[in-house]
Coordinates of C-alpha atoms in Angstrom, one line a residue:
X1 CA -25.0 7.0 -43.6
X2 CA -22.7 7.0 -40.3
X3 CA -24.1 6.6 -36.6
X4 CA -25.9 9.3 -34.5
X5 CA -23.9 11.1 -32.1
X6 CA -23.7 9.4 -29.0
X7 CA -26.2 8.6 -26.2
X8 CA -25.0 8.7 -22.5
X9 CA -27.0 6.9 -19.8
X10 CA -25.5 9.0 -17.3
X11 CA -26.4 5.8 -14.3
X12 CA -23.5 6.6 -12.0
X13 CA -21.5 9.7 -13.4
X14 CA -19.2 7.5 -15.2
X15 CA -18.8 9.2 -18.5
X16 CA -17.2 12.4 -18.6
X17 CA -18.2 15.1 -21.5
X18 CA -17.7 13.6 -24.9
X19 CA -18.0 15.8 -28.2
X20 CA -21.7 16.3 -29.4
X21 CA -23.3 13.7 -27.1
X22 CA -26.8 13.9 -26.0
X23 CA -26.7 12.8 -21.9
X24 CA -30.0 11.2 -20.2
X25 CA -29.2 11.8 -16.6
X26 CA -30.7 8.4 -15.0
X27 CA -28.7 8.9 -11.4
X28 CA -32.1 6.8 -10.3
X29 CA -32.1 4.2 -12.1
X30 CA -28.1 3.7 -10.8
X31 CA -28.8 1.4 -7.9
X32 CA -32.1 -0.9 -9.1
X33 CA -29.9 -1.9 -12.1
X34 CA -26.2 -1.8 -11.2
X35 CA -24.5 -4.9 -11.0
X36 CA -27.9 -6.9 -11.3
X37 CA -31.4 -6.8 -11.5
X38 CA -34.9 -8.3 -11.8
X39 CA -35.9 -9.3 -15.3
X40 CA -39.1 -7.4 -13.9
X41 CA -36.4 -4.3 -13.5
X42 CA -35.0 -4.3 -16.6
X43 CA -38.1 -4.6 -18.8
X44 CA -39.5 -1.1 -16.7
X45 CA -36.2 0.1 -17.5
X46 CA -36.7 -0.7 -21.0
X47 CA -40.2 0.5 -21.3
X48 CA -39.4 3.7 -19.4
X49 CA -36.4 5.1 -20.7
X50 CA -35.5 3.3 -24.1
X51 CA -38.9 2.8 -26.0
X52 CA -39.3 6.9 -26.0
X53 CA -36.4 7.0 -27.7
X54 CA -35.3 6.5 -31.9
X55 CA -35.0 2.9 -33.1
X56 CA -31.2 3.8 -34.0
X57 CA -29.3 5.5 -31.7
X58 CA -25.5 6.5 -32.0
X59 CA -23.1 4.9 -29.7
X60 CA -24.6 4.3 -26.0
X61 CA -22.4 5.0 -23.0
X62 CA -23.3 3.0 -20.5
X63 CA -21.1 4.1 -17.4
X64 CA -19.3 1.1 -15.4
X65 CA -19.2 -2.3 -16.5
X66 CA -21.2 -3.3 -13.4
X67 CA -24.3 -1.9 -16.5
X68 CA -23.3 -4.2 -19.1
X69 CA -26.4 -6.4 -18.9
X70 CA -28.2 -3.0 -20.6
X71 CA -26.9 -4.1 -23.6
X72 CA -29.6 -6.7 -23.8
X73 CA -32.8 -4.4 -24.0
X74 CA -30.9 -2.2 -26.3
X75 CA -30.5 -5.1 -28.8
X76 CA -34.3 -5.4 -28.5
X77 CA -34.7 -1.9 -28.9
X78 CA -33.4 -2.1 -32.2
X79 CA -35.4 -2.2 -35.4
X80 CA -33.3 -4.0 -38.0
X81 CA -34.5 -5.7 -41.4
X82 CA -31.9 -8.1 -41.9
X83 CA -29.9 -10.4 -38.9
X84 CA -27.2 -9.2 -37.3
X85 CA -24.5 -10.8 -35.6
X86 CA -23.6 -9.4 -32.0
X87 CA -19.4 -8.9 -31.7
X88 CA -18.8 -8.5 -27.7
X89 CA -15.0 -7.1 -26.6
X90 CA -14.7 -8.2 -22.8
X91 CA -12.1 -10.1 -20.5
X92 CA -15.4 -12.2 -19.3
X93 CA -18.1 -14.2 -20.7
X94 CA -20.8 -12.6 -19.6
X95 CA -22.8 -16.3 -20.2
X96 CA -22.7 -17.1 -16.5
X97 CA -25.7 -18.8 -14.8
X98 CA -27.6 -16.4 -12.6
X99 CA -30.9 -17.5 -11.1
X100 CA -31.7 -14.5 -9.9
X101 CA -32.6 -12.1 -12.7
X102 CA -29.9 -10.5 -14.8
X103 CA -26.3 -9.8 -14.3
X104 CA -23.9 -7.9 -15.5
X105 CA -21.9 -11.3 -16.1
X106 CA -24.6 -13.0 -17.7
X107 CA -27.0 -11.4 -20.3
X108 CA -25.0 -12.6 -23.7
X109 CA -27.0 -15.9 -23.0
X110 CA -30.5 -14.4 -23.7
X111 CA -28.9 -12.0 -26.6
X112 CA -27.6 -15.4 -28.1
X113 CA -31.6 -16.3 -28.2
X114 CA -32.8 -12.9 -29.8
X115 CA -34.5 -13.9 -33.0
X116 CA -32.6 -11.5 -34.8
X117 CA -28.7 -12.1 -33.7
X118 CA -27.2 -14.6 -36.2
X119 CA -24.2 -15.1 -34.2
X120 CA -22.5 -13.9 -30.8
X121 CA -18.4 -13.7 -30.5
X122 CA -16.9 -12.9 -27.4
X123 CA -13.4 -11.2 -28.1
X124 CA -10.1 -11.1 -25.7
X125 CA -11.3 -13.6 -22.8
X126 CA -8.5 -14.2 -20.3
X127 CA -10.8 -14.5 -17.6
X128 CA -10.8 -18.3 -15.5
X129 CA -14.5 -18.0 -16.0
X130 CA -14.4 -20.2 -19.0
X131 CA -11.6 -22.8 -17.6
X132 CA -12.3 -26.1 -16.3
X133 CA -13.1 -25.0 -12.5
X134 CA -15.9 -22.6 -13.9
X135 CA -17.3 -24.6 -16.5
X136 CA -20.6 -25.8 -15.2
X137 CA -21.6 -22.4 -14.6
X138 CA -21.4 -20.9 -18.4
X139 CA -24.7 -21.8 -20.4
X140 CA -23.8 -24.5 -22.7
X141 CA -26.6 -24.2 -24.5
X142 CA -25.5 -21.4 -27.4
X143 CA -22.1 -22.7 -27.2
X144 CA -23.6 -26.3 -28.4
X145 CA -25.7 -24.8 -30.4
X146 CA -23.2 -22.7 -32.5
X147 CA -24.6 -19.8 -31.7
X148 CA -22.1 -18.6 -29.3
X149 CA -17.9 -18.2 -30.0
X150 CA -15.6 -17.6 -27.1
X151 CA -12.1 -15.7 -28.6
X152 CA -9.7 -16.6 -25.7
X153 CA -6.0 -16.4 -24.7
X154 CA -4.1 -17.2 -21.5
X155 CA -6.9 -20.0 -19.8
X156 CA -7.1 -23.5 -20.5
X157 CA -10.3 -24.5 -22.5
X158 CA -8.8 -28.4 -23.1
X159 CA -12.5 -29.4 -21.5
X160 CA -14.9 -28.0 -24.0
X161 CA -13.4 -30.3 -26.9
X162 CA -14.2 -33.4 -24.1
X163 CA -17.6 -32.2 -24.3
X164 CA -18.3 -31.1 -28.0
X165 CA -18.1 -27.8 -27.8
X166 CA -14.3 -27.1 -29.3
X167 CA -15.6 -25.3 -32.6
X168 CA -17.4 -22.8 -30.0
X169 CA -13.7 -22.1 -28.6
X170 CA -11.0 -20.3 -30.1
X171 CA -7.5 -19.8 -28.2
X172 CA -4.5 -18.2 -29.1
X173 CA -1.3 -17.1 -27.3
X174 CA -1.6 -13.5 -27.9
X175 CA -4.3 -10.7 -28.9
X176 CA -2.7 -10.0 -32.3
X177 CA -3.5 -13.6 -33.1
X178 CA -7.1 -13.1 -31.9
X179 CA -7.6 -10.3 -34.3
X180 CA -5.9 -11.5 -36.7
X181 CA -7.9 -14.3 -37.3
X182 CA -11.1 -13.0 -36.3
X183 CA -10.3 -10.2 -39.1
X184 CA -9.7 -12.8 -41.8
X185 CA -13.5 -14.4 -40.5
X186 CA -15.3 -11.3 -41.0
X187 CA -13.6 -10.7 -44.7
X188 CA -14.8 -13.6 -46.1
X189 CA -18.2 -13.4 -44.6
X190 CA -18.9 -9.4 -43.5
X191 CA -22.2 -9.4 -42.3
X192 CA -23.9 -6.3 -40.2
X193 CA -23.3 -5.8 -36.3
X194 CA -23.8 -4.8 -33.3
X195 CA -20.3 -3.7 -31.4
X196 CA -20.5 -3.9 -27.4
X197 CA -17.1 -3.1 -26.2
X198 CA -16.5 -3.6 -22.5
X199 CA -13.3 -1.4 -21.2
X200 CA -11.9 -4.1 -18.8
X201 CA -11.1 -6.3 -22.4
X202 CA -7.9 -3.9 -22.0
X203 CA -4.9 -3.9 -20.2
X204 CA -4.2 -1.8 -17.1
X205 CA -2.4 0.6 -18.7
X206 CA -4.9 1.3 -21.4
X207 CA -8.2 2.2 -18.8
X208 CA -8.2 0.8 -15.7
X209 CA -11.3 -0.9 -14.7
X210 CA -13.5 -2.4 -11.7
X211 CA -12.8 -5.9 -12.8
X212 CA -9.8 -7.9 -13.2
X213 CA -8.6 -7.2 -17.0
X214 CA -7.5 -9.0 -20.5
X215 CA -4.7 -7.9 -22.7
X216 CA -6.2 -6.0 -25.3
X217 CA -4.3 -2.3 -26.1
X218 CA -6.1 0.2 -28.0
X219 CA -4.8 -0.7 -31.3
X220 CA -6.5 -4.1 -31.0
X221 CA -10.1 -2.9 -30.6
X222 CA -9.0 -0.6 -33.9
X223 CA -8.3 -3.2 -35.5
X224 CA -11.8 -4.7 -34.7
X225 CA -13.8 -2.0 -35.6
X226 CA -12.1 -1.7 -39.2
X227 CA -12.9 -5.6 -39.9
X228 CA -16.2 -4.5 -39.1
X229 CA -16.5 -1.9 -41.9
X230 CA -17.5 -4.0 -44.7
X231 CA -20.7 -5.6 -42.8
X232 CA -21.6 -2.1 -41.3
X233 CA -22.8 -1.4 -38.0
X234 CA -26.8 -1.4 -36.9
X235 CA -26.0 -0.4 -33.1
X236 CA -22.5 -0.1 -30.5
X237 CA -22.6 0.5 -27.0
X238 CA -19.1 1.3 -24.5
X239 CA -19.6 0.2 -21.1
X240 CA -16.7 -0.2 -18.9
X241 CA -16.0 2.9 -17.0
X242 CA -14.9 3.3 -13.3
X243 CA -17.3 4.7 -10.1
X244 CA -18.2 4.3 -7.0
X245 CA -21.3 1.7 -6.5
X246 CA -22.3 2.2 -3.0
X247 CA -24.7 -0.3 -3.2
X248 CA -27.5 0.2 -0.9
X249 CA -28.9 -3.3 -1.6
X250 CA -27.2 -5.6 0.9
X251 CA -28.0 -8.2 -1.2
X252 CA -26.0 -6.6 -4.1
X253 CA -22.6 -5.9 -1.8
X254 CA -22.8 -9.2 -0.5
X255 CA -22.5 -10.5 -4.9
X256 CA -20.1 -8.2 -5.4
X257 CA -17.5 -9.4 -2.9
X258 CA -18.3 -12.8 -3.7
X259 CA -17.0 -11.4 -7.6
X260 CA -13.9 -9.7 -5.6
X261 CA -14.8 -6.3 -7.0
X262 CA -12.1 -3.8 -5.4
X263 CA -13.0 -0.7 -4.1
X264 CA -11.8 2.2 -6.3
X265 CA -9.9 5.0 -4.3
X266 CA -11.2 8.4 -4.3
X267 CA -7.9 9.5 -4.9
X268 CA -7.5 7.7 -8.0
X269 CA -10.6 7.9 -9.3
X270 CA -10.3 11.3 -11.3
X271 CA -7.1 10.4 -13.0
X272 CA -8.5 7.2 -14.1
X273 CA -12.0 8.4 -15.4
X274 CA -10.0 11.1 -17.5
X275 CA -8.0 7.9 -19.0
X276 CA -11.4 6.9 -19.9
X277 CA -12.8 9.5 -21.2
X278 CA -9.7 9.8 -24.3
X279 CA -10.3 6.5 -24.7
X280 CA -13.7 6.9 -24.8
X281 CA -12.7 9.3 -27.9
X282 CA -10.5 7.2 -30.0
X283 CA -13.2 4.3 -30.0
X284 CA -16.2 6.5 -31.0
X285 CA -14.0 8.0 -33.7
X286 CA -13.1 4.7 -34.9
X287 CA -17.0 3.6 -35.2
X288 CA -18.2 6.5 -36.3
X289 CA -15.7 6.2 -39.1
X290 CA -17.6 2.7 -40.0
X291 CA -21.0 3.0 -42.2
X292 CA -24.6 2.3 -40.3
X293 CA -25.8 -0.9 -41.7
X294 CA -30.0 -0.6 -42.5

């Protein structure tokens, strides 16, 4: 049995037309949830708009990676029989402390708690958000408790051995490395997943993003997908996509220049969501080519 055809939460006009997808437009929703929210907020959104539909769904667009905190209700949404283990592509974390709801940068900590995720990795971290000067503000708690792996290149993690956390960091010089070894991992113990691929994991030149970017090409998250075929996948989402926020919430543009989010140019923007969008293709080809685990 392979995945449904994909699911577009069309939040912010992100997503151009993809073959066979089913599109919810959700324009609404675009500024309670972008970039952060209210637990409150997301668990309407939840009720509102996921619980109507299917258990399974096929691959979920999510629109910008300012959404990627979406990920967390859809994981809930999902009726599984066995555990699953949760494989995250992203240049960040997204285990940050944030007191006041949930961010985009910080949901992977309560998906590390779901009853029913045996494992979270975090693949192609270059970000500084896991070096020394940033420590204190990841949640330590799933990376001491080995339910949490960070796959990282290009920042140095020398503190988390100090601290008993080295088996929860894995760092190598370059991304073939990375999925090199994480590929042999998965061969000797496949297991079922759940893929979240955030765009700004790649490099410039592969689909340019709203957030400062790894070093991932396209081949890499390929690669990825295929170690995933033996375990099978229960659920993916793609978030990652570039659009104008035009935050209403003065609360919400004062975050996002404290992040250093750029503004994306008008002029660029077409050329750049079209990027995207073949992107887009190639990935959802690639998954749909892997079998839906029950």
């Amino acid at each position: 049995m392979q995945l449904r055809p994909p699911l577009i939460l069309d939040l912010d006009g992100g997503v151009l037309p993809l073959p066979q997808a089913r599109t919810l437009a959700l324009q609404h929703w675009h500024d309670p949830l972008r970039f952060a929210c209210r637990n409150a907020t997301l668990s309407r959104f939840a009720t509102e708009v996921l619980r109507p539909l299917p258990a399974q769904l096929g691959t979920v667009m999510l629109g910008s990676g300012d959404f990627h905190h979406l990920s967390l209700p859809l994981l809930q949404h999902l009726h599984t029989r066995a555990p699953f283990q949760l494989v995250v592509l992203d240049n960040h974390p997204d285990n940050m402390r944030f007191p006041f709801g949930m961010h985009c940068g910080s949901w992977v900590n309560a998906a590390a708690a779901l009853p029913q995720v045996s494992h979270v990795h975090v693949l192609g971290i270059t970000s500084a958000d896991i070096g020394l000067g940033h420590a204190w503000e990841n949640h330590w708690r799933p990376l001491l408790g080995r339910r949490l792996t960070y796959w990282c290149m290009d920042v140095d993690v020398g503190w988390a051995s100090r601290v008993g956390m080295a088996a929860a960091f894995r760092r190598f010089d370059h991304p073939e490395a990375l999925v090199a070894a994480f590929a042999a991992e998965q061969a000797q113990a496949p297991q079922p997943t759940y893929l979240s691929i955030d765009k700004d994991v790649f490099a410039e030149d592969v689909a340019r993003s709203n957030w400062d970017q790894g070093r991932f090409q396209l081949e890499h998250a390929l690669m990825v997908i295929e170690a995933l075929r033996t375990g099978g996948l229960v659920g993916s989402d793609i978030t990652g996509e570039v659009s104008h926020a035009n935050y209403q919430s003065r609360f919400k543009r004062w975050l996002s220049s404290l992040d250093g989010q750029p503004d994306v140019s008008a002029d660029d923007l077409p050329a750049w969501q079209q990027q995207h969008q073949q992107v887009n293709r190639e990935l959802l080809a690639a998954m749909a080519a892997v079998p839906t685990a029950c």
